[in-house]
Short mmCIF file of C-alpha atoms and ligand atoms in Angstrom, two decimals:
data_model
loop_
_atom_site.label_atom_id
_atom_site.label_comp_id
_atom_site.label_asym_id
_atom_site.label_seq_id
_atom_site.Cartn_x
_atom_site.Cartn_y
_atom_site.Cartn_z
CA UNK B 41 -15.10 52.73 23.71
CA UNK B 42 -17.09 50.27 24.74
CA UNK B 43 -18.31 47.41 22.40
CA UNK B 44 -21.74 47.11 22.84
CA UNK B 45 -23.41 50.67 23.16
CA UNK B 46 -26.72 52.65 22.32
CA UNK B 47 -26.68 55.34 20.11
CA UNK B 48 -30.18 57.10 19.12
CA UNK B 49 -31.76 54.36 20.81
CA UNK B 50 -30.16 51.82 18.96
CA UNK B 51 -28.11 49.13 19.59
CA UNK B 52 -24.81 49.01 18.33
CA UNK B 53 -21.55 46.83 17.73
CA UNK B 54 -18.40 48.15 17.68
CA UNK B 55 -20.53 50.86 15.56
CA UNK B 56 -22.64 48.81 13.66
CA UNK B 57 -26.22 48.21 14.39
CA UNK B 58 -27.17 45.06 15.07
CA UNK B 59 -30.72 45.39 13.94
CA UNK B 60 -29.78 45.17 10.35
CA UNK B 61 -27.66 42.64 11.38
CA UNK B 62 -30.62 40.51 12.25
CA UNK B 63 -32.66 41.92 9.22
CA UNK B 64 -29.37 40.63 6.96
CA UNK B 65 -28.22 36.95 8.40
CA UNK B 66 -31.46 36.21 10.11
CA UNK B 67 -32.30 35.33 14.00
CA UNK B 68 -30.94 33.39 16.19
CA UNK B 69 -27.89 34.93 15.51
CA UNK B 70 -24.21 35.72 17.25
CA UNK B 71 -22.55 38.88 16.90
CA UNK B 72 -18.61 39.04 18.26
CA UNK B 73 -16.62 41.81 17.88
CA UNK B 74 -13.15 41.55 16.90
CA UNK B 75 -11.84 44.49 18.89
CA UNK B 76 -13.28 42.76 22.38
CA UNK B 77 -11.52 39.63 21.59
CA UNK B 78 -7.90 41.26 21.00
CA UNK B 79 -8.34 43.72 24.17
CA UNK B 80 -9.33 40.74 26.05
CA UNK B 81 -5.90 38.89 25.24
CA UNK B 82 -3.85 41.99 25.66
CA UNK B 83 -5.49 42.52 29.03
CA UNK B 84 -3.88 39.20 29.82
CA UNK B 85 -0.63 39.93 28.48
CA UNK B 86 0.01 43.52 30.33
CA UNK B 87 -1.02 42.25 33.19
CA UNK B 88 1.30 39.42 33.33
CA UNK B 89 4.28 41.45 31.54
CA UNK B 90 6.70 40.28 33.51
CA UNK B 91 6.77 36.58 32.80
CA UNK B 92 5.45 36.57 29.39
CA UNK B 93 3.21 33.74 29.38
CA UNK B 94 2.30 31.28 27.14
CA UNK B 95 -1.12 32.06 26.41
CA UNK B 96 -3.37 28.66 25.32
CA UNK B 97 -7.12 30.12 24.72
CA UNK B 98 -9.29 27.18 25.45
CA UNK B 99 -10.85 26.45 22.09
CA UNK B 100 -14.27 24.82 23.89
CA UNK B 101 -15.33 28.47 25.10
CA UNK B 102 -15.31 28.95 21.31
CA UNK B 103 -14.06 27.36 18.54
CA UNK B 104 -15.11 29.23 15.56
CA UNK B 105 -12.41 28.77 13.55
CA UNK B 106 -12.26 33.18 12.73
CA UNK B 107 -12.30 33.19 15.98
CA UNK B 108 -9.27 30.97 16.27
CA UNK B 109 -7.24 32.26 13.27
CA UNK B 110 -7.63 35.51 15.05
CA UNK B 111 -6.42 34.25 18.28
CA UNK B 112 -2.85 32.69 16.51
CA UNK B 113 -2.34 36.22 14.70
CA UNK B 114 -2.25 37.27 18.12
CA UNK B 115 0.47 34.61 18.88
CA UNK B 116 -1.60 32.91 20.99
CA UNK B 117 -1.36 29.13 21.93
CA UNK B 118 -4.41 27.05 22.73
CA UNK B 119 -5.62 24.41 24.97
CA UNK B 120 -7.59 21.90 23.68
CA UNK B 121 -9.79 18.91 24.98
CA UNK B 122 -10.48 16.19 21.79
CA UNK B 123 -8.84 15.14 18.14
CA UNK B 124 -12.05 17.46 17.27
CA UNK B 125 -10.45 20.25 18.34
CA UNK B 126 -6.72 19.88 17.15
CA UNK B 127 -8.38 19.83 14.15
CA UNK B 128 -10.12 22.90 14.30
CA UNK B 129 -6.40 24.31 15.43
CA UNK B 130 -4.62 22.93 12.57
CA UNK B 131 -7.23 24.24 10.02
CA UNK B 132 -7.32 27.97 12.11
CA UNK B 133 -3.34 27.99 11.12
CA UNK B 134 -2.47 27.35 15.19
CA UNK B 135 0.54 26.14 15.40
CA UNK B 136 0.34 22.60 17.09
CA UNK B 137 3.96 23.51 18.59
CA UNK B 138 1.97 26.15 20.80
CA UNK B 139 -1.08 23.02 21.31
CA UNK B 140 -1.72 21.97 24.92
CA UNK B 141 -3.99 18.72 25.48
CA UNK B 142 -6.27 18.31 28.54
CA UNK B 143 -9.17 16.41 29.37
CA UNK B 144 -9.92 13.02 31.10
CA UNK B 145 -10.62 10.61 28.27
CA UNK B 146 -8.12 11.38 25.77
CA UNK B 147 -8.16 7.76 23.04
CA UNK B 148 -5.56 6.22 21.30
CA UNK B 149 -6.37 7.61 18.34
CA UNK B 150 -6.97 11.34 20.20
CA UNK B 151 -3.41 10.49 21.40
CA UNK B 152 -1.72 9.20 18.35
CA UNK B 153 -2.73 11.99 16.26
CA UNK B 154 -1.54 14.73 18.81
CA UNK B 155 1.81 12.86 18.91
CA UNK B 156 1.89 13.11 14.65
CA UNK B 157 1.34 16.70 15.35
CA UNK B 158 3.74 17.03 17.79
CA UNK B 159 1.74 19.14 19.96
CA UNK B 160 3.27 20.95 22.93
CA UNK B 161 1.80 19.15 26.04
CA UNK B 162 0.07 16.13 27.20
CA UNK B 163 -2.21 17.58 30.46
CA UNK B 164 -2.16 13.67 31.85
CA UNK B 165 -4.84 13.40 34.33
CA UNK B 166 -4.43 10.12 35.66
CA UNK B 167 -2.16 6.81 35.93
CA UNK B 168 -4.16 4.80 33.85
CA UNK B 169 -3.45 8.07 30.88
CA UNK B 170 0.35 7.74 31.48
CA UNK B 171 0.23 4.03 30.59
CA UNK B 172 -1.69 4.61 27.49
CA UNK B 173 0.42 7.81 26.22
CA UNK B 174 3.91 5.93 27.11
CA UNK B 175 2.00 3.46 24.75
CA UNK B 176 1.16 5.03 21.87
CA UNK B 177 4.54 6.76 22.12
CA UNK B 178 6.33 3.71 22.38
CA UNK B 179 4.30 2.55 19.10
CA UNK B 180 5.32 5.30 17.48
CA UNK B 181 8.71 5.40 18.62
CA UNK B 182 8.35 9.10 19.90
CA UNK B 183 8.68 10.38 23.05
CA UNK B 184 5.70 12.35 24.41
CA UNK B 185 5.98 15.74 26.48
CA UNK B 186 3.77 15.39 29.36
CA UNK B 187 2.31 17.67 32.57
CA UNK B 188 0.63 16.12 35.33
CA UNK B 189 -2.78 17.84 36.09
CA UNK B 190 -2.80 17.98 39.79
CA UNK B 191 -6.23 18.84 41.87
CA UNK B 192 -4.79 21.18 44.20
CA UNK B 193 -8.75 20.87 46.59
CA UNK B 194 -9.12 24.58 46.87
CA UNK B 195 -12.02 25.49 46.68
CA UNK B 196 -12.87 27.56 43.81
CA UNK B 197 -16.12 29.18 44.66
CA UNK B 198 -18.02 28.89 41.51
CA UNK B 199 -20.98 26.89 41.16
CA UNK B 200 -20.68 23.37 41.51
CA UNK B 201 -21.02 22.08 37.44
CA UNK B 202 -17.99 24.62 36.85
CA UNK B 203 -15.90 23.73 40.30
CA UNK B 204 -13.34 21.33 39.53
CA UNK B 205 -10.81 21.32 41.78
CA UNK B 206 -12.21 19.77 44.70
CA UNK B 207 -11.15 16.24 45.50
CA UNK B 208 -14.21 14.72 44.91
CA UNK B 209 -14.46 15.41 41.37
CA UNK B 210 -13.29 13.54 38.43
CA UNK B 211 -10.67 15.91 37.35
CA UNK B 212 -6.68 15.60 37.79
CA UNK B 213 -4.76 13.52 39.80
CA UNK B 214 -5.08 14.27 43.79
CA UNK B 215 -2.50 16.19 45.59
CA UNK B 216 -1.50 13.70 48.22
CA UNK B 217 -0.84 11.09 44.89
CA UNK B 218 0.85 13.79 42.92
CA UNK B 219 4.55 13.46 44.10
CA UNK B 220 4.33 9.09 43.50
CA UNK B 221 2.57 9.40 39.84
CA UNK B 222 5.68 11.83 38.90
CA UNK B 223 7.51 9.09 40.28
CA UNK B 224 5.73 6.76 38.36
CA UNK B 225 6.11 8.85 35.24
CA UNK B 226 9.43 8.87 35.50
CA UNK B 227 9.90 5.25 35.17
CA UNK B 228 8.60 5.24 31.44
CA UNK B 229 10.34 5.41 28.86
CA UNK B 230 8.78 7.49 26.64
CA UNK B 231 7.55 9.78 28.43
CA UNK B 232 9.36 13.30 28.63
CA UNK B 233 8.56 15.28 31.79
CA UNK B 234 8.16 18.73 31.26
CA UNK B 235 5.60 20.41 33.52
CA UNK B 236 2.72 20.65 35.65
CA UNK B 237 -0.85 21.99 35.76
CA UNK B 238 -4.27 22.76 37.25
CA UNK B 239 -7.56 24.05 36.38
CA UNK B 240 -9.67 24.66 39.45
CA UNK B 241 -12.69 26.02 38.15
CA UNK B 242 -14.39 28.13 35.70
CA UNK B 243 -16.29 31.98 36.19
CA UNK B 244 -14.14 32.23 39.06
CA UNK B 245 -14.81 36.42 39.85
CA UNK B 246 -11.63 36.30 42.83
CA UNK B 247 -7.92 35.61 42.20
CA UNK B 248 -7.93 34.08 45.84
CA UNK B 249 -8.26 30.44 44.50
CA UNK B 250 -6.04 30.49 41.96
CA UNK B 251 -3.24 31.96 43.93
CA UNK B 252 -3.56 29.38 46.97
CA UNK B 253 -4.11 26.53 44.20
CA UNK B 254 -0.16 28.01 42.48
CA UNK B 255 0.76 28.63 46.41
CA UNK B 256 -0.12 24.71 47.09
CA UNK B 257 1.75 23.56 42.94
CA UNK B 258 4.85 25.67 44.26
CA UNK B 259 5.15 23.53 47.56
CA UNK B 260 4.57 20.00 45.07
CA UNK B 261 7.27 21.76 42.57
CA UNK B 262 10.13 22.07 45.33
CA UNK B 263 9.70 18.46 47.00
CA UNK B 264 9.89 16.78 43.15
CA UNK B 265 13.25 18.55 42.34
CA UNK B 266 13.84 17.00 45.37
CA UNK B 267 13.62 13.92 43.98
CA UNK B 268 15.61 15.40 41.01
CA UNK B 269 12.37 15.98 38.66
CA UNK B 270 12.98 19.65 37.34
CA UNK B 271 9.71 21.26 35.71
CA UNK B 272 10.24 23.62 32.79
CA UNK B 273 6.51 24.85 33.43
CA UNK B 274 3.40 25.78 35.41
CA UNK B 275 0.12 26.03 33.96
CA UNK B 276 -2.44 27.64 35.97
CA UNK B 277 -5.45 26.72 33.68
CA UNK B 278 -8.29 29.08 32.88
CA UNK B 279 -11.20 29.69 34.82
CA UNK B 280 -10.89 33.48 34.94
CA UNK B 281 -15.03 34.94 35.14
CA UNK B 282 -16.88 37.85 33.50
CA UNK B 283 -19.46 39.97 34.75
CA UNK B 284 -22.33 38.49 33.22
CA UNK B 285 -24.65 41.12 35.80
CA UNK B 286 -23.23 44.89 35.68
CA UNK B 287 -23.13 44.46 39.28
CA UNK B 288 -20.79 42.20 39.27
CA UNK B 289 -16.97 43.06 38.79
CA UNK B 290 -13.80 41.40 36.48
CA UNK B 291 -11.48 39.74 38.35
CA UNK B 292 -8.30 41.53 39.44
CA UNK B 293 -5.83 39.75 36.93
CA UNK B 294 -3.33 42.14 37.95
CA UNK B 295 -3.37 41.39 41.34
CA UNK B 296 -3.57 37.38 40.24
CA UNK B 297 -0.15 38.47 37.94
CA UNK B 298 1.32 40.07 41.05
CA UNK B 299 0.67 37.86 43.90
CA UNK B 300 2.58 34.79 41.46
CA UNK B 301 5.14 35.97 39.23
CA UNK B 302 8.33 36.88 40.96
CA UNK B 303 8.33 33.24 42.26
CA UNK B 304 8.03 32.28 38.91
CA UNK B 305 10.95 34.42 37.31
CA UNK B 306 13.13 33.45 41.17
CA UNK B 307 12.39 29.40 39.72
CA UNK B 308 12.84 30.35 36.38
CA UNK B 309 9.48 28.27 35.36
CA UNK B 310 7.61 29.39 32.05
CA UNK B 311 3.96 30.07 32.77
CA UNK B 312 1.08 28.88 30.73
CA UNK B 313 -2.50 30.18 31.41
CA UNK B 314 -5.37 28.49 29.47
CA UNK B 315 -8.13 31.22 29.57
CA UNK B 316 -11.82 30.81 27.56
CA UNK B 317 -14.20 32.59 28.88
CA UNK B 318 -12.93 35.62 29.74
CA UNK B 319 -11.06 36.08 26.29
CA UNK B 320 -14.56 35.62 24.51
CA UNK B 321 -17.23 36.03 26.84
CA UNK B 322 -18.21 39.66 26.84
CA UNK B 323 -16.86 39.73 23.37
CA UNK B 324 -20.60 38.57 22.51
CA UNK B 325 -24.18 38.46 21.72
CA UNK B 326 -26.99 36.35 20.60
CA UNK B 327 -29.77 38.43 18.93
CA UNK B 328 -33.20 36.84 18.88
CA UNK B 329 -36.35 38.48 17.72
CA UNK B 330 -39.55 38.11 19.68
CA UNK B 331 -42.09 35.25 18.02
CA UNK B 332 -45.07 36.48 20.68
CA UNK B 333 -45.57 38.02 23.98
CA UNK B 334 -47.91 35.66 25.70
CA UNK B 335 -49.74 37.12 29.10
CA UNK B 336 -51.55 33.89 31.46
CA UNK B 337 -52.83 34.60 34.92
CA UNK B 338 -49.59 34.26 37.14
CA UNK B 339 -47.18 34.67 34.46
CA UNK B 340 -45.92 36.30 30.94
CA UNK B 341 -43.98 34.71 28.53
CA UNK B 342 -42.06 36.62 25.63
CA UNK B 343 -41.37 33.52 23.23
CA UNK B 344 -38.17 34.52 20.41
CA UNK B 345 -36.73 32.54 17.97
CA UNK B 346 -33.17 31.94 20.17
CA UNK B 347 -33.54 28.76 22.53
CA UNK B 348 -31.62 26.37 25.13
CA UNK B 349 -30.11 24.76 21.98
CA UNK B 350 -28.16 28.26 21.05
CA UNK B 351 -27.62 29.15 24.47
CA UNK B 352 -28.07 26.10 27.54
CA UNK B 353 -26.31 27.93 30.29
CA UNK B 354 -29.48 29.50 31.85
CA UNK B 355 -30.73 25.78 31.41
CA UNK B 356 -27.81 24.15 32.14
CA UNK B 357 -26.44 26.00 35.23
CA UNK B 358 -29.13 28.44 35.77
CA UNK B 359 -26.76 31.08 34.43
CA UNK B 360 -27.76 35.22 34.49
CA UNK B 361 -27.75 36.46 30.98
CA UNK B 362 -28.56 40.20 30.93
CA UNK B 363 -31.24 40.69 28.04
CA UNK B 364 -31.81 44.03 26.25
CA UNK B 365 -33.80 45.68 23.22
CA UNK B 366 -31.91 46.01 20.14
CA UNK B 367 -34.43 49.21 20.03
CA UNK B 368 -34.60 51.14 22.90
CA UNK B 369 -37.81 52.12 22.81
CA UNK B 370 -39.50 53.72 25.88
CA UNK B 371 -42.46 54.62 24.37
CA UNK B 372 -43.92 50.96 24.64
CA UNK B 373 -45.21 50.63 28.04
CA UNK B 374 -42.76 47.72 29.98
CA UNK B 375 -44.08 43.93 30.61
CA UNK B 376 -42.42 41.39 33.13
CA UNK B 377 -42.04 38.66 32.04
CA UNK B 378 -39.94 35.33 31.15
CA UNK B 379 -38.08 34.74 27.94
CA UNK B 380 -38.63 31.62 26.89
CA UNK B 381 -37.55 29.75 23.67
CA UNK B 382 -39.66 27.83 21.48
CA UNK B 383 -38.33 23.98 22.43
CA UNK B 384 -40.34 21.44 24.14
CA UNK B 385 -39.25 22.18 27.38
CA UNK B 386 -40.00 24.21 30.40
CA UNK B 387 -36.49 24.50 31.02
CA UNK B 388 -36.02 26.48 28.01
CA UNK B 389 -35.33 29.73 28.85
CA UNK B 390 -33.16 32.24 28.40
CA UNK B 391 -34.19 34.77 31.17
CA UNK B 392 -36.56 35.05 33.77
CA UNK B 393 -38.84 38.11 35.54
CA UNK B 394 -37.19 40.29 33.06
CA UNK B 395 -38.70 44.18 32.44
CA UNK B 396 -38.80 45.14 29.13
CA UNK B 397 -40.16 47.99 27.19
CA UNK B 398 -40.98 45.37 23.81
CA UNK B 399 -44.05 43.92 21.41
CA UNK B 400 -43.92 41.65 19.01
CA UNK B 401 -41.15 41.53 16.24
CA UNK B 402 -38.51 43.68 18.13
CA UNK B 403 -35.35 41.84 18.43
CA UNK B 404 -33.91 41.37 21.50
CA UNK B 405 -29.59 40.64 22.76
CA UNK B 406 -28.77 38.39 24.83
CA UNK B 407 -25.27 39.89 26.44
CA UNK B 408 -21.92 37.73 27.53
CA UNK B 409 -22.92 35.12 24.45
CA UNK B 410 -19.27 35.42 23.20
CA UNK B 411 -18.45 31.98 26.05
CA UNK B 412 -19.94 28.63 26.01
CA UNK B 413 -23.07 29.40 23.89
CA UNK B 414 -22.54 28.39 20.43
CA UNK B 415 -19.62 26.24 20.96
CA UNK B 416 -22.70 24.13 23.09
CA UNK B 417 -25.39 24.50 21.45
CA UNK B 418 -27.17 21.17 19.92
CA UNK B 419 -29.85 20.50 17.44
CA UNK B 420 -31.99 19.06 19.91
CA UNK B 421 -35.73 19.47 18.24
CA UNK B 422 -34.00 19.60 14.72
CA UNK B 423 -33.32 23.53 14.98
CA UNK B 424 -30.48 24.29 12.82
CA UNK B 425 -27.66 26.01 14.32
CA UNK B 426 -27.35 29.48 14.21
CA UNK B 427 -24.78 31.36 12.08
CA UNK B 428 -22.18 33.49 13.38
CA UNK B 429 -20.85 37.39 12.28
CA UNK B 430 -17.62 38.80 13.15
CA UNK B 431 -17.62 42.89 13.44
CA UNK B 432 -13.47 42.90 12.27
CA UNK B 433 -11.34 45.93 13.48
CA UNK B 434 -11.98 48.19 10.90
CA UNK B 435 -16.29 47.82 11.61
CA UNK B 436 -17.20 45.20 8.81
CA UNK B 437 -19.52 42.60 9.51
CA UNK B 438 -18.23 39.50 8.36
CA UNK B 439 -20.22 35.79 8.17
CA UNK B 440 -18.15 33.75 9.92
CA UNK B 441 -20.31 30.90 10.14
CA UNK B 442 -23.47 30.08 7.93
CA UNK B 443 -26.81 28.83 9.13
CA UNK B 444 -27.09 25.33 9.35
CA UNK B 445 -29.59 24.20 6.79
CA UNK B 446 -32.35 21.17 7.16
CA UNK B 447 -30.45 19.70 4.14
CA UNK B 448 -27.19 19.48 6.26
CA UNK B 449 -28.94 18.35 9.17
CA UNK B 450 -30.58 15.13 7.94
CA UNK B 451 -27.75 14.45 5.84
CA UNK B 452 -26.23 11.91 7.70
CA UNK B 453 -29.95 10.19 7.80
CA UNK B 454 -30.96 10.64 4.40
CA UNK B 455 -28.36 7.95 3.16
CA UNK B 456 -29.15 5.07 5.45
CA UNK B 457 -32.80 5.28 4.27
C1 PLP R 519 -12.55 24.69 30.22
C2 PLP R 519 -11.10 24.70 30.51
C3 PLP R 519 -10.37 25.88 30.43
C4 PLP R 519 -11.00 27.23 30.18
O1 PLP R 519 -11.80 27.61 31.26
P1 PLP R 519 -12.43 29.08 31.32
O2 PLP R 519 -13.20 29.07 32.59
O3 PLP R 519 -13.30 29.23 30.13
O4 PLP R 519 -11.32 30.05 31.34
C5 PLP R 519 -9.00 25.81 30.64
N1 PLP R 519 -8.38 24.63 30.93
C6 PLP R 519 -9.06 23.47 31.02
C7 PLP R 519 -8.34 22.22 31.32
C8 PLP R 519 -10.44 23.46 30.82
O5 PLP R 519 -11.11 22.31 30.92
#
């Protein structure tokens, strides 16, 4: 069944209807259903039955910690990117032992405390990184397990904020340098070798790029045991899309599964993937009700509650969301017209030359809010952040996040005064 439907003109989740929903927690609000999440990660692991990889959701597509506990029930590992988000692991029951780190700027402290939690992985993405973890380690009198994120330049082609492996971006270490910072890694003591990665890109919608960027690791994998370095894994990253239009199709992660894992069983590697988006993307929605429908000469404007703060990809990368009634009401005859939030902006919006049969008051969804929406959104004109429900497998709606009051957000002020 499919996990956003209509039934009697109404929009439902996983069976429940959202409306009352909204009439319950309030507007802006994010609705994720349990069901979507687990079919998501057993997509992943049918596909790639053969190898039975180590699956690392990437905790910033989402990092509600429900969201997480239900990931680890699933025996899932996860990928993180700050101290922040061990954090959020640790308190989700993730086991750090499953815990890989990327990201560019990882600090002492980021470092020491993922050595304390003896994590899985160090993704090291650059020389300078390998001095400071063989550092730490050697403070600590540990040794650290590290992978060398290597930019493989394919090209991914996603849009260019979300595209990052190219050479000119500031991601990983470059191919040509890869083989003489193993070499390099070698030569410290503390520093336990155990794999290599790569993340090309994100809402990538073909498996082409990712199987030329394991095609091009493969070739890097043979010369190094050349030099006697022996990998225990490959970690393809994430970067996996969703349709976010219903003309657009998933990605073919069978074919992705095919076209890579009988070298990976003939070199007896373990593979790690480090999905986000697509585990949580379509598992989503924001609702938003509609403040007023505003008509001007060139242009109307429906103005809702839900902003760039709750959801900055249309603002950000001038991402499609698909937007729908909650009500599906034909009666009402259909306006055209942007959806716009209430902040300070012109680039807040959520939607533009949308057709919608709405007035006033009716809520609207805002589909494929599972990904990047609230794990970005911001306070930015002192809007409180939106609370979260969980529909859970047996179709309970569960608060898995409370809205943010004003009290919480001047907190931090209030005592300096
Ligand atoms: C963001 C990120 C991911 C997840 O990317 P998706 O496109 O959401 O699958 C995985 N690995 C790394 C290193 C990342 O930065």
């Amino acid at each position: 069944m499919k996990t956003f439907n209509y039934k009697n003109q109404e929009l439902l989740c996983d069976g429940v209807p959202v409306a009352q929903l909204a009439q319950q927690y309030g507007t802006p609000l994010y609705v994720y259903s349990e069901q979507a999440l687990t079919d998501a990660y057993h997509h992943y692991s049918k596909s790639f039955k053969q190898t039975n990889p180590l699956i690392c959701y990437a905790v910033k597509a989402n990092g509600n910690l429900s969201i997480l506990k239900h990931f680890a029930a699933l025996g899932s590992g996860f990928d993180i990117v700050s101290g922040g988000e061990l954090e959020r692991v640790l308190a989700a029951n993730g086991k750090a032992q499953k815990t890989i780190f990327s990201g560019v700027g990882k600090t002492h402290e980021e470092i020491a405390f993922a050595l304390e939690q003896n994590i899985l992985c160090f993704n090291v993405e650059s020389i300078n990184e390998l001095d400071r973890i063989q550092q730490v380690a050697l403070q600590k009198g540990i040794k650290a397990p590290i992978s060398l994120r290597i930019n493989p330049d394919v090209d991914a082609q996603t849009h260019p904020y979300i595209s990052t492996g190219l050479k000119e971006n500031k991601f990983g270490i470059a191919y040509k340098d890869a083989l003489n910072a193993y070499l390099y890694a070698q030569t410290l003591s503390q520093l336990n070798i155990i794999g290599i990665d790569c993340h090309i890109g994100s809402q990538l919608l073909q498996v082409e790029p990712l199987i030329e960027a394991f095609n091009r690791l493969i070739l890097l994998i043979d010369k190094l045991s050349e030099h006697g370095i022996h990998l225990h894994h490959i970690d393809m990253g994430g970067g996996l899309g969703i349709p976010y239009h219903h003309q657009e199709t998933k990605p073919d992660i069978e074919k992705y599964a095919q076209a890579i894992e009988s070298t990976i069983t003939h070199k007896n590697l373990q593979l790690i993937l480090e999905p986000g988006r697509s585990l949580v993307g379509n598992a989503g929605i924001l609702l938003t009700q509609i403040e007023f429908i505003k008509k001007t000469e060139d242009k109307n404007f429906i103005i809702v509650d839900a902003a760039m703060n709750d959801l900055m990809r249309p603002s950000l990368y001038q991402a499609f969301h698909e937007i729908i009634p909650v009500i599906d009401n034909k009666e009402v005859p259909p306006i055209t017209a942007d959806i716009v939030g209430p902040i300070c902006e012109s680039g807040d919006f959520l939607g533009k030359d949308r057709t919608l049969s709405v007035q006033e008051q009716d809520y609207l969804a805002i589909k494929s809010a599972g990904a990047y929406a609230s794990s970005m959104a911001s306070n930015y004109n002192t809007r409180p952040k939106a609370a979260e429900v969980l529909i859970t497998k047996n179709n309970q709606a569960r608060l898995i996040r409370k809205r943010e009051t004003l009290f919480q957000l001047l907190e931090n002020e209030q005592t300096c005064l």
